[in-house]
mmCIF file of C-alpha atoms and ligand atoms in Angstrom:
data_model
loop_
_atom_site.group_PDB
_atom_site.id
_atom_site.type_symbol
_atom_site.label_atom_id
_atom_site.label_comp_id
_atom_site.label_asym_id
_atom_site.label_seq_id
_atom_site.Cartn_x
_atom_site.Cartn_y
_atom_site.Cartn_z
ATOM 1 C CA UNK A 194 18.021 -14.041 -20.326
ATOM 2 C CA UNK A 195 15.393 -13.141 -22.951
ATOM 3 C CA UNK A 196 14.964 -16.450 -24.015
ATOM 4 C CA UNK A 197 15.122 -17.637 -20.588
ATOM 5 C CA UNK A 198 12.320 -15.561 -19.397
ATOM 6 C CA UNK A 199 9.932 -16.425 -22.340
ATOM 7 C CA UNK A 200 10.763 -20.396 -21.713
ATOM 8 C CA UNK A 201 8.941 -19.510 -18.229
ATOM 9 C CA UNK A 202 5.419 -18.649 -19.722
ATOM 10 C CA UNK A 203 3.546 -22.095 -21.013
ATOM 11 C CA UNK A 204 0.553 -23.364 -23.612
ATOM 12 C CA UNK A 205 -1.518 -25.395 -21.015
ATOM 13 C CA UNK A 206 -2.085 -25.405 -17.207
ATOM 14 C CA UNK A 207 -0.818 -28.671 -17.301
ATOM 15 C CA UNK A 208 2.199 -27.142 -18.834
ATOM 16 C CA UNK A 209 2.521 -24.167 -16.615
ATOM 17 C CA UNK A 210 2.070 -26.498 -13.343
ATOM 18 C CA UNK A 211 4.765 -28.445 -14.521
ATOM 19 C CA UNK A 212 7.229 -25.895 -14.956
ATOM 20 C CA UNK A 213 6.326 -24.254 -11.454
ATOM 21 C CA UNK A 214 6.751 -28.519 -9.879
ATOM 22 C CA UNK A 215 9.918 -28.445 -11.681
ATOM 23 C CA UNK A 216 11.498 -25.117 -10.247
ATOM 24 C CA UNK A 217 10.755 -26.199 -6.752
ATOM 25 C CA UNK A 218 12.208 -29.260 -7.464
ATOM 26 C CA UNK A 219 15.218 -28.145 -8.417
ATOM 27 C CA UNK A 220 15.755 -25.719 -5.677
ATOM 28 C CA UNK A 221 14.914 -28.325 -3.197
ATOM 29 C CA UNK A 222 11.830 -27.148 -2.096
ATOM 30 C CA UNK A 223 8.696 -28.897 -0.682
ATOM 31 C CA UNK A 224 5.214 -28.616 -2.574
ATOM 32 C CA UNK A 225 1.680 -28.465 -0.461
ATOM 33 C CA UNK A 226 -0.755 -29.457 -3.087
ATOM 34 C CA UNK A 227 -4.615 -28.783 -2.687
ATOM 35 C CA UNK A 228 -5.893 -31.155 -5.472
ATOM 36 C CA UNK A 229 -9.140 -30.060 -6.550
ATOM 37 C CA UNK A 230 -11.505 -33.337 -6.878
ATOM 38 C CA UNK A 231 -12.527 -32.374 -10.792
ATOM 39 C CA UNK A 232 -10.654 -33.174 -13.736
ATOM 40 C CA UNK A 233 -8.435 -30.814 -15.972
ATOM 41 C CA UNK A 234 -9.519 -30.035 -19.671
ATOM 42 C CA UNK A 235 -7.711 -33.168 -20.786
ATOM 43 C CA UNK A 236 -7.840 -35.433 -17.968
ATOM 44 C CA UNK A 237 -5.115 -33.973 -15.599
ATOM 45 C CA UNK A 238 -4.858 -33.637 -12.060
ATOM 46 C CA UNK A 239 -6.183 -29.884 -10.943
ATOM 47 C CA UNK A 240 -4.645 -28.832 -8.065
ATOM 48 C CA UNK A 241 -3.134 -25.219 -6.249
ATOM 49 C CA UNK A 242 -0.065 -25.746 -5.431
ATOM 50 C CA UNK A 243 1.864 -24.258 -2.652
ATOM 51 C CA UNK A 244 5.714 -23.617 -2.374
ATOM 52 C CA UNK A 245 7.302 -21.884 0.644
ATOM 53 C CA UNK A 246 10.973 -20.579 -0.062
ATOM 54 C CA UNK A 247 12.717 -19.326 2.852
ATOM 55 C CA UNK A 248 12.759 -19.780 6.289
ATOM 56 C CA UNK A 249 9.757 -21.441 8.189
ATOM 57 C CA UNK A 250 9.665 -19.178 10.992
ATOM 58 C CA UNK A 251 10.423 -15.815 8.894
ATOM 59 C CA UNK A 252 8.223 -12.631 10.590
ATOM 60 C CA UNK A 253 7.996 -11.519 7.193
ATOM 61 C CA UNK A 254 6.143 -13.181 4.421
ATOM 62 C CA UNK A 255 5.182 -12.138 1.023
ATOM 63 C CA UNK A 256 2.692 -14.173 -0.901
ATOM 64 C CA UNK A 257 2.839 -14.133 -4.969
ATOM 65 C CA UNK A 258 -0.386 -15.079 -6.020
ATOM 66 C CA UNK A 259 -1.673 -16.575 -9.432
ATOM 67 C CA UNK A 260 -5.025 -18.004 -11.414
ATOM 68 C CA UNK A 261 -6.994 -16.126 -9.006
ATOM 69 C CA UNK A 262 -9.050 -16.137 -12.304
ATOM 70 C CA UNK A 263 -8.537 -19.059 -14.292
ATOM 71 C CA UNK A 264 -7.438 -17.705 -17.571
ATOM 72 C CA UNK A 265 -5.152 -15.288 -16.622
ATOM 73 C CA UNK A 266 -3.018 -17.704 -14.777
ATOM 74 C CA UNK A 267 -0.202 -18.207 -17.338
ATOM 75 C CA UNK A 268 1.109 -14.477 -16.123
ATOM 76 C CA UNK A 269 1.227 -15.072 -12.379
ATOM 77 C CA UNK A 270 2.527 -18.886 -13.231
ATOM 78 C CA UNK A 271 5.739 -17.509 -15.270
ATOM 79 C CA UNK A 272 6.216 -14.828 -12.571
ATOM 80 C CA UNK A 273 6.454 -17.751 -9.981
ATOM 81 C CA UNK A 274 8.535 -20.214 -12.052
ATOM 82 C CA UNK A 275 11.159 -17.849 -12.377
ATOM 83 C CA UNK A 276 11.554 -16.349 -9.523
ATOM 84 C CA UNK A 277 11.737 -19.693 -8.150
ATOM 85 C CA UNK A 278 13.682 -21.369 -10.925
ATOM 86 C CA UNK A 279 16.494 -18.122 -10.741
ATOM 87 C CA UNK A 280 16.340 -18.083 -6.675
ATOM 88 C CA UNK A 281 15.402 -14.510 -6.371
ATOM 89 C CA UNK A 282 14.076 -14.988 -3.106
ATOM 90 C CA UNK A 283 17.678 -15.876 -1.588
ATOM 91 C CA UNK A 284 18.054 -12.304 -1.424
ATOM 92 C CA UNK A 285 15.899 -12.773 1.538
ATOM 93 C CA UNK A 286 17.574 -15.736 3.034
ATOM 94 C CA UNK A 287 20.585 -14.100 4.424
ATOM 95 C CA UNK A 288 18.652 -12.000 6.411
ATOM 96 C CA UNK A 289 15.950 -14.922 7.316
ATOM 97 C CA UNK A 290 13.453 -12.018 7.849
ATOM 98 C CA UNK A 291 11.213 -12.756 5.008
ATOM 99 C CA UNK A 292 9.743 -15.709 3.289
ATOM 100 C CA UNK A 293 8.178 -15.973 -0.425
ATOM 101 C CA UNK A 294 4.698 -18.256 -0.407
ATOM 102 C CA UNK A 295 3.762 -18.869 -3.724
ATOM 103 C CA UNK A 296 0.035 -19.966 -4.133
ATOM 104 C CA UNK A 297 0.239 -21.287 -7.597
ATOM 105 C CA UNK A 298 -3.081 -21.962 -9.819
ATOM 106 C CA UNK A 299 -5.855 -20.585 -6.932
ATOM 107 C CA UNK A 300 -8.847 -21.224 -9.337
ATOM 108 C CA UNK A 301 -7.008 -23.998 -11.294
ATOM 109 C CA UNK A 302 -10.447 -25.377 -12.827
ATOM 110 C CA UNK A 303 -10.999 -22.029 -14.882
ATOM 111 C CA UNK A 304 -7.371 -21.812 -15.763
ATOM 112 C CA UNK A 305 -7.368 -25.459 -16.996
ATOM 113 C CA UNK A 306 -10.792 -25.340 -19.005
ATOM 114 C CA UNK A 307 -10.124 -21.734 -20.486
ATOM 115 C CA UNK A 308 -12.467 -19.779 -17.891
ATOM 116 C CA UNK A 309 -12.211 -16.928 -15.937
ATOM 117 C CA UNK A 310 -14.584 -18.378 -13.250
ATOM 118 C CA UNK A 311 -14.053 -21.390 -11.169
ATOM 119 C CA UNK A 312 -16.530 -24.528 -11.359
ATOM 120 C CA UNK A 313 -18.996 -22.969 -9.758
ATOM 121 C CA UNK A 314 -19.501 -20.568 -12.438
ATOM 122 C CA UNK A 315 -17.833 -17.910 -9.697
ATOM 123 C CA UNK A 316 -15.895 -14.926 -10.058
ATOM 124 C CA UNK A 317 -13.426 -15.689 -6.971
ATOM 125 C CA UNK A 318 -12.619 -12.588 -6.686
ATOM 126 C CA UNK A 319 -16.109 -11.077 -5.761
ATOM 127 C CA UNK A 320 -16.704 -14.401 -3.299
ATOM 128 C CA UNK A 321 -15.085 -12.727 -0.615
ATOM 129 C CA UNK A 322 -18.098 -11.481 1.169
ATOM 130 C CA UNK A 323 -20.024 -12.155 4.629
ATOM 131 C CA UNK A 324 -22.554 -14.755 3.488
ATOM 132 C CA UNK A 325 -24.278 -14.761 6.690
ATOM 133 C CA UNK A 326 -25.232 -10.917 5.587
ATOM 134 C CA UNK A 327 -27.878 -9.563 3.312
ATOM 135 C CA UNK A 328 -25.673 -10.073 -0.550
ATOM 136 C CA UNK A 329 -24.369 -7.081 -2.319
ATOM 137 C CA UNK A 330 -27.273 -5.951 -4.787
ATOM 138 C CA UNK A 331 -26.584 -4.530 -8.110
ATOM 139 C CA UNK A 332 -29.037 -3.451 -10.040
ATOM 140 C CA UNK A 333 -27.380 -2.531 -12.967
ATOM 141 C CA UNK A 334 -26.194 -5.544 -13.642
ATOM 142 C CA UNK A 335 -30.191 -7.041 -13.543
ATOM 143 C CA UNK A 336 -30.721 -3.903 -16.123
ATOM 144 C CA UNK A 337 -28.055 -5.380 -18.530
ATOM 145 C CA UNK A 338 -27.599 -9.111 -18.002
ATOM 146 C CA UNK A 339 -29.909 -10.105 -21.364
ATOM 147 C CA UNK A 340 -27.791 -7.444 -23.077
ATOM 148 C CA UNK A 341 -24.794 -9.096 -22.293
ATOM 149 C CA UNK A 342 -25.200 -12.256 -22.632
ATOM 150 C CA UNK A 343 -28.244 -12.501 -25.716
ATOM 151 C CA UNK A 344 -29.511 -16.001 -26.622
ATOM 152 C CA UNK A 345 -27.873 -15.766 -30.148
ATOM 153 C CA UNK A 346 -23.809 -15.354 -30.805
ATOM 154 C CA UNK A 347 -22.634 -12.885 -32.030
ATOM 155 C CA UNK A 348 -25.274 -10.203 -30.883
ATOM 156 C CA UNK A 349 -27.723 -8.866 -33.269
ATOM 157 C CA UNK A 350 -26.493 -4.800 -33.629
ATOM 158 C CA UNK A 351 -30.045 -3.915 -31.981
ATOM 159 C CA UNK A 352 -28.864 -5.822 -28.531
ATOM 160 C CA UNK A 353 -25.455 -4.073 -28.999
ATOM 161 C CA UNK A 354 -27.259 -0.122 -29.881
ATOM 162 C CA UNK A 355 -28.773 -0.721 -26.278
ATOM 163 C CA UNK A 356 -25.871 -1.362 -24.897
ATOM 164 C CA UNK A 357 -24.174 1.748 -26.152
ATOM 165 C CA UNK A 358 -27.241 3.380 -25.250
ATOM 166 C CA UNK A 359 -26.548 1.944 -21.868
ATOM 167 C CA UNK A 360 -22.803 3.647 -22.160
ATOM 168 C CA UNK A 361 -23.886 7.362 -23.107
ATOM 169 C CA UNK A 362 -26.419 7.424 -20.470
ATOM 170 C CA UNK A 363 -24.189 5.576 -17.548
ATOM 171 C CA UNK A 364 -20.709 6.420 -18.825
ATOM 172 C CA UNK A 365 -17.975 3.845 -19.555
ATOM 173 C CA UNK A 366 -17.466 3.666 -16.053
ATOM 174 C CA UNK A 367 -20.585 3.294 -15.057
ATOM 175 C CA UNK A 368 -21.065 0.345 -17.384
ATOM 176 C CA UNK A 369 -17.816 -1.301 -16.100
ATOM 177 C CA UNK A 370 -19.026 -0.928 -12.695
ATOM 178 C CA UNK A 371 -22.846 -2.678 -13.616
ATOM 179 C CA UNK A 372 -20.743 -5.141 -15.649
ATOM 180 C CA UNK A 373 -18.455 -6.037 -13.437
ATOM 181 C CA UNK A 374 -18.767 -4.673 -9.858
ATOM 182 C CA UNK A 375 -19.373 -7.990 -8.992
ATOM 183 C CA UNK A 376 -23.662 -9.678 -8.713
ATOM 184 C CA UNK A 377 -25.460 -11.723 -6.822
ATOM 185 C CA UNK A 378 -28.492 -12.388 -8.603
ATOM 186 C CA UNK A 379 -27.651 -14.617 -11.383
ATOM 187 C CA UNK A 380 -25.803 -17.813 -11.362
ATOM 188 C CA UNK A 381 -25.071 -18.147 -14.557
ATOM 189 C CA UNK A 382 -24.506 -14.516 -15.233
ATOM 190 C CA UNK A 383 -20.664 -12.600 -15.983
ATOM 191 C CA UNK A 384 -19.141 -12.161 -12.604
ATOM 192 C CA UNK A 385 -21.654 -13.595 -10.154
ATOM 193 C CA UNK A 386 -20.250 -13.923 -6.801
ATOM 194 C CA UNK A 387 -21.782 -17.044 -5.354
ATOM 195 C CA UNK A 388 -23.794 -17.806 -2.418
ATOM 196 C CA UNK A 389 -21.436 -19.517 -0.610
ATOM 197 C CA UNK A 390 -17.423 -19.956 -0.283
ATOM 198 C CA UNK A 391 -16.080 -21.844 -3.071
ATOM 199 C CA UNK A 392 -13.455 -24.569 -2.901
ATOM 200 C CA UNK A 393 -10.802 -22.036 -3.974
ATOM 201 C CA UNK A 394 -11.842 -19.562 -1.247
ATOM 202 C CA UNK A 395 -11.730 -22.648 1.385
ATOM 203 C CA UNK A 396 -8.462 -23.073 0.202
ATOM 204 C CA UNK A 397 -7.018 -19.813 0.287
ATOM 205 C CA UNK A 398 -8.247 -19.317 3.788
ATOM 206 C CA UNK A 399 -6.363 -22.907 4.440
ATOM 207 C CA UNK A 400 -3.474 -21.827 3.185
ATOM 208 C CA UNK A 401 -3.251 -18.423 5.145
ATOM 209 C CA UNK A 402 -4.130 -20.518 8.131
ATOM 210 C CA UNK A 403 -1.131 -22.730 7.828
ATOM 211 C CA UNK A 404 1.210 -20.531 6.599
ATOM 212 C CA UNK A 405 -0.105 -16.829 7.930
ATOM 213 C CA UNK A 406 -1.119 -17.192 11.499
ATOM 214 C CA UNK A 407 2.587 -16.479 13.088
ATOM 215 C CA UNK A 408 3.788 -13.698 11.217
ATOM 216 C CA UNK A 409 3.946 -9.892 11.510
ATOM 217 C CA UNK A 410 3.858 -9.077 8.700
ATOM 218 C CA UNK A 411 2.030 -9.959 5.091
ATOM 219 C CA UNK A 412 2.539 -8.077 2.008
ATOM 220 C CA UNK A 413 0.930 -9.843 -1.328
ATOM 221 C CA UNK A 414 1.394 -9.707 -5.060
ATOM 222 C CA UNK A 415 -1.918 -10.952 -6.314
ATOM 223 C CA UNK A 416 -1.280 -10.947 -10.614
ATOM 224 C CA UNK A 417 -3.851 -10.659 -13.053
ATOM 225 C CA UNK A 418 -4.520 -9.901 -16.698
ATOM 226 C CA UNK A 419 -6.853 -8.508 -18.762
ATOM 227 C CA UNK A 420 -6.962 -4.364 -18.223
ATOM 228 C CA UNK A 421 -5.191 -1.123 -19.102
ATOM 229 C CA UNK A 422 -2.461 -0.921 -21.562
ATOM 230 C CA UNK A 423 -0.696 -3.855 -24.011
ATOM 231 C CA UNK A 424 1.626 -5.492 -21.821
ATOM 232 C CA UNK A 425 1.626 -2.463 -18.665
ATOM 233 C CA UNK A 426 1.921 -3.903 -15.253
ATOM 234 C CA UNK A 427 -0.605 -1.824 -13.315
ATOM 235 C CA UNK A 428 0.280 -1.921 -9.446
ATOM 236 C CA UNK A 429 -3.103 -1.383 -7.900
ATOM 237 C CA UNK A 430 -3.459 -0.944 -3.812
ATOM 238 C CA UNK A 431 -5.535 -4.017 -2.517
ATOM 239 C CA UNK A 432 -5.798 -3.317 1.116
ATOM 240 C CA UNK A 433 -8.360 -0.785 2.636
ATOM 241 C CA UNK A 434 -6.392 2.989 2.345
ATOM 242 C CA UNK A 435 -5.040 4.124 5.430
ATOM 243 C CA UNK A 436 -2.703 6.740 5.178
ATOM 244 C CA UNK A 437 -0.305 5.000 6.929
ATOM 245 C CA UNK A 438 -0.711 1.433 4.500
ATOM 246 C CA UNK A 439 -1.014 4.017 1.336
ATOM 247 C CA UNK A 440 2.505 5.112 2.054
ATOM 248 C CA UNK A 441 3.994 2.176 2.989
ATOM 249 C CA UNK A 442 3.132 0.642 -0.333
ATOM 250 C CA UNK A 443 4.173 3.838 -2.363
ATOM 251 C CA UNK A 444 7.237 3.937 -0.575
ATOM 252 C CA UNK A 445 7.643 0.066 -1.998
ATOM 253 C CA UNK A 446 6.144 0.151 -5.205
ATOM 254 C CA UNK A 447 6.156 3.956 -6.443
ATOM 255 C CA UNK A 448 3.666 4.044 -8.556
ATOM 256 C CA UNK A 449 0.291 2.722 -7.464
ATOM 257 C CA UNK A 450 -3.385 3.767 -8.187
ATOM 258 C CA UNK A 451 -6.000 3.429 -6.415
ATOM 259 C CA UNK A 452 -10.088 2.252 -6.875
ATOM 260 C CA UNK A 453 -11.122 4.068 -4.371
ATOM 261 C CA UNK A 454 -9.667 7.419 -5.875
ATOM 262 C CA UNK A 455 -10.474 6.378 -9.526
ATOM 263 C CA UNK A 456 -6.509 6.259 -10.769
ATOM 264 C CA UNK A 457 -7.032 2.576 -11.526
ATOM 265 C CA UNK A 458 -8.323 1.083 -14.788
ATOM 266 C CA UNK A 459 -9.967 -1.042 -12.064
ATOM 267 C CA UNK A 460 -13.062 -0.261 -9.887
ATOM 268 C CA UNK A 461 -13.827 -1.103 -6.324
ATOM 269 C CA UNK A 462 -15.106 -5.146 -6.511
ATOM 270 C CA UNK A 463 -17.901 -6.793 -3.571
ATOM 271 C CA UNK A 464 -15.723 -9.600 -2.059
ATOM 272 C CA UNK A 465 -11.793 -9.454 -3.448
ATOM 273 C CA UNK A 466 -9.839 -12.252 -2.135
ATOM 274 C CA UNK A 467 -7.906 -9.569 0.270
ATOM 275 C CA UNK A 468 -10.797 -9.874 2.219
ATOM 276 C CA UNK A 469 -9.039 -13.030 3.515
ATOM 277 C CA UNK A 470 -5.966 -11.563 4.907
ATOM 278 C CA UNK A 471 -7.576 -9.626 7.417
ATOM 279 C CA UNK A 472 -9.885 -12.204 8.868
ATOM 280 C CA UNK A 473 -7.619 -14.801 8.770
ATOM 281 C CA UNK A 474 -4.797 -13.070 10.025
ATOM 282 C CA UNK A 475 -5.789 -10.477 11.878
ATOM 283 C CA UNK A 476 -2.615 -9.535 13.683
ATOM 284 C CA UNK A 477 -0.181 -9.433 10.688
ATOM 285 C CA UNK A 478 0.507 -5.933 9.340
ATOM 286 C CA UNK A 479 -0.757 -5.809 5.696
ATOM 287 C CA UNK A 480 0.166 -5.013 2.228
ATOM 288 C CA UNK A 481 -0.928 -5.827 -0.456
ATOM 289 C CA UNK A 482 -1.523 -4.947 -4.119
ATOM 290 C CA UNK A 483 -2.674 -6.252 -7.322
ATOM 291 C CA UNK A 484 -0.375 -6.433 -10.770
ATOM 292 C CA UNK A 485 -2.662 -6.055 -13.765
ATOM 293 C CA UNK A 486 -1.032 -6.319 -16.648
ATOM 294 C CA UNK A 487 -3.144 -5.048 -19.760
ATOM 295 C CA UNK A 488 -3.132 -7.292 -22.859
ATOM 296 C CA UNK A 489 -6.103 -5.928 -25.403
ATOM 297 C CA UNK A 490 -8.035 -3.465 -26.023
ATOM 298 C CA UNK A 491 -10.793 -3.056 -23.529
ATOM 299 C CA UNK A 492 -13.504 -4.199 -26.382
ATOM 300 C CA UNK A 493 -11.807 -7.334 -27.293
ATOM 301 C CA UNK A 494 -11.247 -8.656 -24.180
ATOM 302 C CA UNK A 495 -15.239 -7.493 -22.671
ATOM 303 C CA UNK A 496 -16.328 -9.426 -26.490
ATOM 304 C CA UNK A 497 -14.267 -12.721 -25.629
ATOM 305 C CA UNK A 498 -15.533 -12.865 -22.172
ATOM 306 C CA UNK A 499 -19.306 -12.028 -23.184
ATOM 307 C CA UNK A 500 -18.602 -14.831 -26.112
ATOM 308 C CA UNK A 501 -17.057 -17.407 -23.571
ATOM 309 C CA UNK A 502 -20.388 -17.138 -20.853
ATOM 310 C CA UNK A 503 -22.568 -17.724 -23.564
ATOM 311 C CA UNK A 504 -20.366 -20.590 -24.462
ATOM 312 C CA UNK A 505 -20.544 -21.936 -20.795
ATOM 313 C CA UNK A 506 -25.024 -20.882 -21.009
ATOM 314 C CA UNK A 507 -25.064 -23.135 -24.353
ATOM 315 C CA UNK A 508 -23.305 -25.984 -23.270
ATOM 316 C CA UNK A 509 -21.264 -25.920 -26.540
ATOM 317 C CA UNK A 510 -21.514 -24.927 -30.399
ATOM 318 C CA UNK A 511 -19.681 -27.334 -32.308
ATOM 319 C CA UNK A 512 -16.134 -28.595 -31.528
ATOM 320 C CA UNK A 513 -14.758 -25.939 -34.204
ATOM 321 C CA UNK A 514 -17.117 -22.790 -32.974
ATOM 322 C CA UNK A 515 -15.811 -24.080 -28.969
ATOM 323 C CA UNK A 516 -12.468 -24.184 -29.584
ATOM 324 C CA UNK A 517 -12.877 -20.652 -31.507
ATOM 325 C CA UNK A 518 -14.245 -18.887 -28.764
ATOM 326 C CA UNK A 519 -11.799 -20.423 -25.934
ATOM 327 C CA UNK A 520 -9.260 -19.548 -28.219
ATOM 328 C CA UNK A 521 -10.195 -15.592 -28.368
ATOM 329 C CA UNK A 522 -10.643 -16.085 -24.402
ATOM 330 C CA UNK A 523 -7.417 -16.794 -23.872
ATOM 331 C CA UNK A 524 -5.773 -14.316 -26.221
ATOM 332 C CA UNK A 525 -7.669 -11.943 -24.687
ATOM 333 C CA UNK A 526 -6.145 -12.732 -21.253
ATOM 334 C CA UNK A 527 -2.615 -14.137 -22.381
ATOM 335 C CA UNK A 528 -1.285 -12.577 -25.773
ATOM 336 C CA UNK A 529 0.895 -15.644 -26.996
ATOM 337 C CA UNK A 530 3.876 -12.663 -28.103
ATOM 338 C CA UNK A 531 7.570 -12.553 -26.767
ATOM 339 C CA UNK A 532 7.485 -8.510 -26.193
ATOM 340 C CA UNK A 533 4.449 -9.297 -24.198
ATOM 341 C CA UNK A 534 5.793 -12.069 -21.996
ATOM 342 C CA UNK A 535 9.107 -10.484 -21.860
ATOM 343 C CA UNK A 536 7.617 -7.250 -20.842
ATOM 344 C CA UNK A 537 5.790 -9.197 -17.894
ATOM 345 C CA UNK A 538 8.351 -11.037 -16.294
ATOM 346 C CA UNK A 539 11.048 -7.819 -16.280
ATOM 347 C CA UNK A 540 7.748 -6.012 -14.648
ATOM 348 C CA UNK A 541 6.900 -8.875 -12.447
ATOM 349 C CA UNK A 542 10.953 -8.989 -11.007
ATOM 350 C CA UNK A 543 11.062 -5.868 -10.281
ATOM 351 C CA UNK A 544 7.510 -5.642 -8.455
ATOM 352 C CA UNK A 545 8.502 -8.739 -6.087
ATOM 353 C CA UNK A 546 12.504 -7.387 -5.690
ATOM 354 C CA UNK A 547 10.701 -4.404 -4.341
ATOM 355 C CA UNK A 548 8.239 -6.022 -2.295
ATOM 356 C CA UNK A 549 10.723 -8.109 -0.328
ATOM 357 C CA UNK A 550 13.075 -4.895 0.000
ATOM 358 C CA UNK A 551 9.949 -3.551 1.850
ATOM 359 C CA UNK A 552 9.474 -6.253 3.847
ATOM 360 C CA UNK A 553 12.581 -6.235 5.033
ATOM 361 C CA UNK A 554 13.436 -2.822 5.880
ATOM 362 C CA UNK A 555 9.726 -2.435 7.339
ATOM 363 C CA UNK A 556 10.055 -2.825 11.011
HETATM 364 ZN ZN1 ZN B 31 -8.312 -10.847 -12.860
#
């Protein structure tokens, strides 16, 4: 099975799409492909693709979500390719309660070109937000944006003393949270928002639409890389913290942390892609968490990002200095190591196994 599971995790998108085509071909199952009207990093089709596996009119559905940012797609792809290609979800189908909805490649332009953004230069996961409201202002991030990204690579050590200046006065914390928070402010800036709905946001809502509306109940498994510990899958609550949600989802998953409460290596974003279950399905019950599984250390993987955006600012280097800095990107979100992947998928199983015993026994 070792083997097995590391076979799941691929080079390319065009790779990992394949594999994840393949699965649901094999198990018979139909595929509802969104194809994105750009071209993939060597001339493939971009698309996210969407496999149902179970019963159309299940109450219960639970949605496995991957390449919510680009990059870090190769994680949530594996996840979905196996639990297709070893039919974990027939668990479910005795029952015909619950349904699996794999949303495969949501930002499939960053995960094909090596970026964590989409095409629009937008961090999907702070685009969830009411654009017909005044936009989320940050003004840390305006405090720090030349500091991140300078207009030489690498930084001279003056730009990065003011950053660690930044640090000891703010905290680590309260430098993620300036960082990253999510900003409005600057479109070509580290993750800007948008000011309007991307494509992949359009689509998600689509896709909940078609395949939400009916049921009573959606729980979600949206998987990303990139923070906390070397190959730790961090369950992280993603729906606003009842009491009533908080130990539903404890009661599924065990351990989970929080953003609100501060157990999370994560911090509360403007506009997650959660947003969208709520508005667009309104009458489902919810739950729904995050799986961040760490890969580097915190510095490398801040460093390859900051590198990669002043990549994307520059246009490009030369072919050897691009394909040096997309490299460290996607090491930084996707270690290329067996422990790693192996440690991923046995985490991922167990996280969905658990989810769908939930759904089920939830009335
Ligand atoms: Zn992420």
């Amino acid at each position: 099975m070792n083997n097995q599971a590391i076979e799941l995790f691929s080079a390319t998108y065009v790779e990992a799409r394949t594999k994840f085509l393949q699965a649901a071909a094999k198990r018979g199952l139909a595929v509802n492909s969104f194809v994105l009207p750009l071209q993939g990093v060597d001339g493939e089709t971009l698309a996210t693709d969407v496999v149902l596996d179970g019963p159309d009119d299940a109450e219960s559905l639970l949605m496995v979500i991957s390449g919510v940012h680009g990059v870090e797609g190769y994680c949530g792809s594996a996840i979905q390719t196996g639990a297709l290609d070893v039919g974990l979800p027939q668990q479910t189908r005795s029952e015909g309660k619950v349904a699996v909805l794999h949303v495969h490649a949501v930002n499939p332009y960053g995960f094909s070109h090596s970026r964590r953004a989409t095409q629009e230069n937008v961090d999907l996961n702070r685009n969830f937000i009411d654009f017909s409201a005044p936009l989320p202002v940050n003004a840390g991030y305006a405090d720090i944006h030349d500091l991140l990204l300078p207009q030489t690579w690498p930084p001279h050590p003056d730009n990065e003393a003011k950053l660690a200046n930044y640090r000891e006065r703010f905290g680590d914390r309260g430098l993620q949270r300036a960082t990253s928070m999510g900003q409005y402010a600057f479109k070509d800036g580290l993750f800007f928002g948008g000011h309007e709905p991307t494509w992949s946001n359009k689509t998600f809502r689509r896709i909940l639409q078609q395949y939400g509306g009916q049921r009573t109940h959606i729980a979600s498994i949206d998987i990303h890389t990139g923070l906390g510990p070397y190959g730790f899958g961090e369950r992280i609550l993603a729906c606003p913290e009842e009491p009533v949600v908080l130990e539903r989802a404890r009661r599924w998953w065990v351990n989970l942390t929080s953003v609100e409460t501060g157990t999370s290596t994560s911090i509360p974003l403007n506009g997650p892609v959660q947003t969208a279950f709520a508005e667009e399905c309104p009458e489902a019950l919810q739950t729904h968490i995050c799986l961040e599984y760490g890969t580097r250390p915190s510095g490398q993987v801040k460093t390859a990002l900051r590198a990669e955006h002043w990549l994307y600012r520059q246009g490009s280097v030369d072919q050897t200095g691009n394909a040096a800095i997309k490299q460290a990107l996607k090491d930084a979100f996707y270690p290329d190591a067996d422990d790693w992947k192996l440690a991923v998928w046995q985490q991922g199983c167990e996280a969905y196994k658990q989810a769908i015993e939930g759904l089920r026994s939830t009335r």
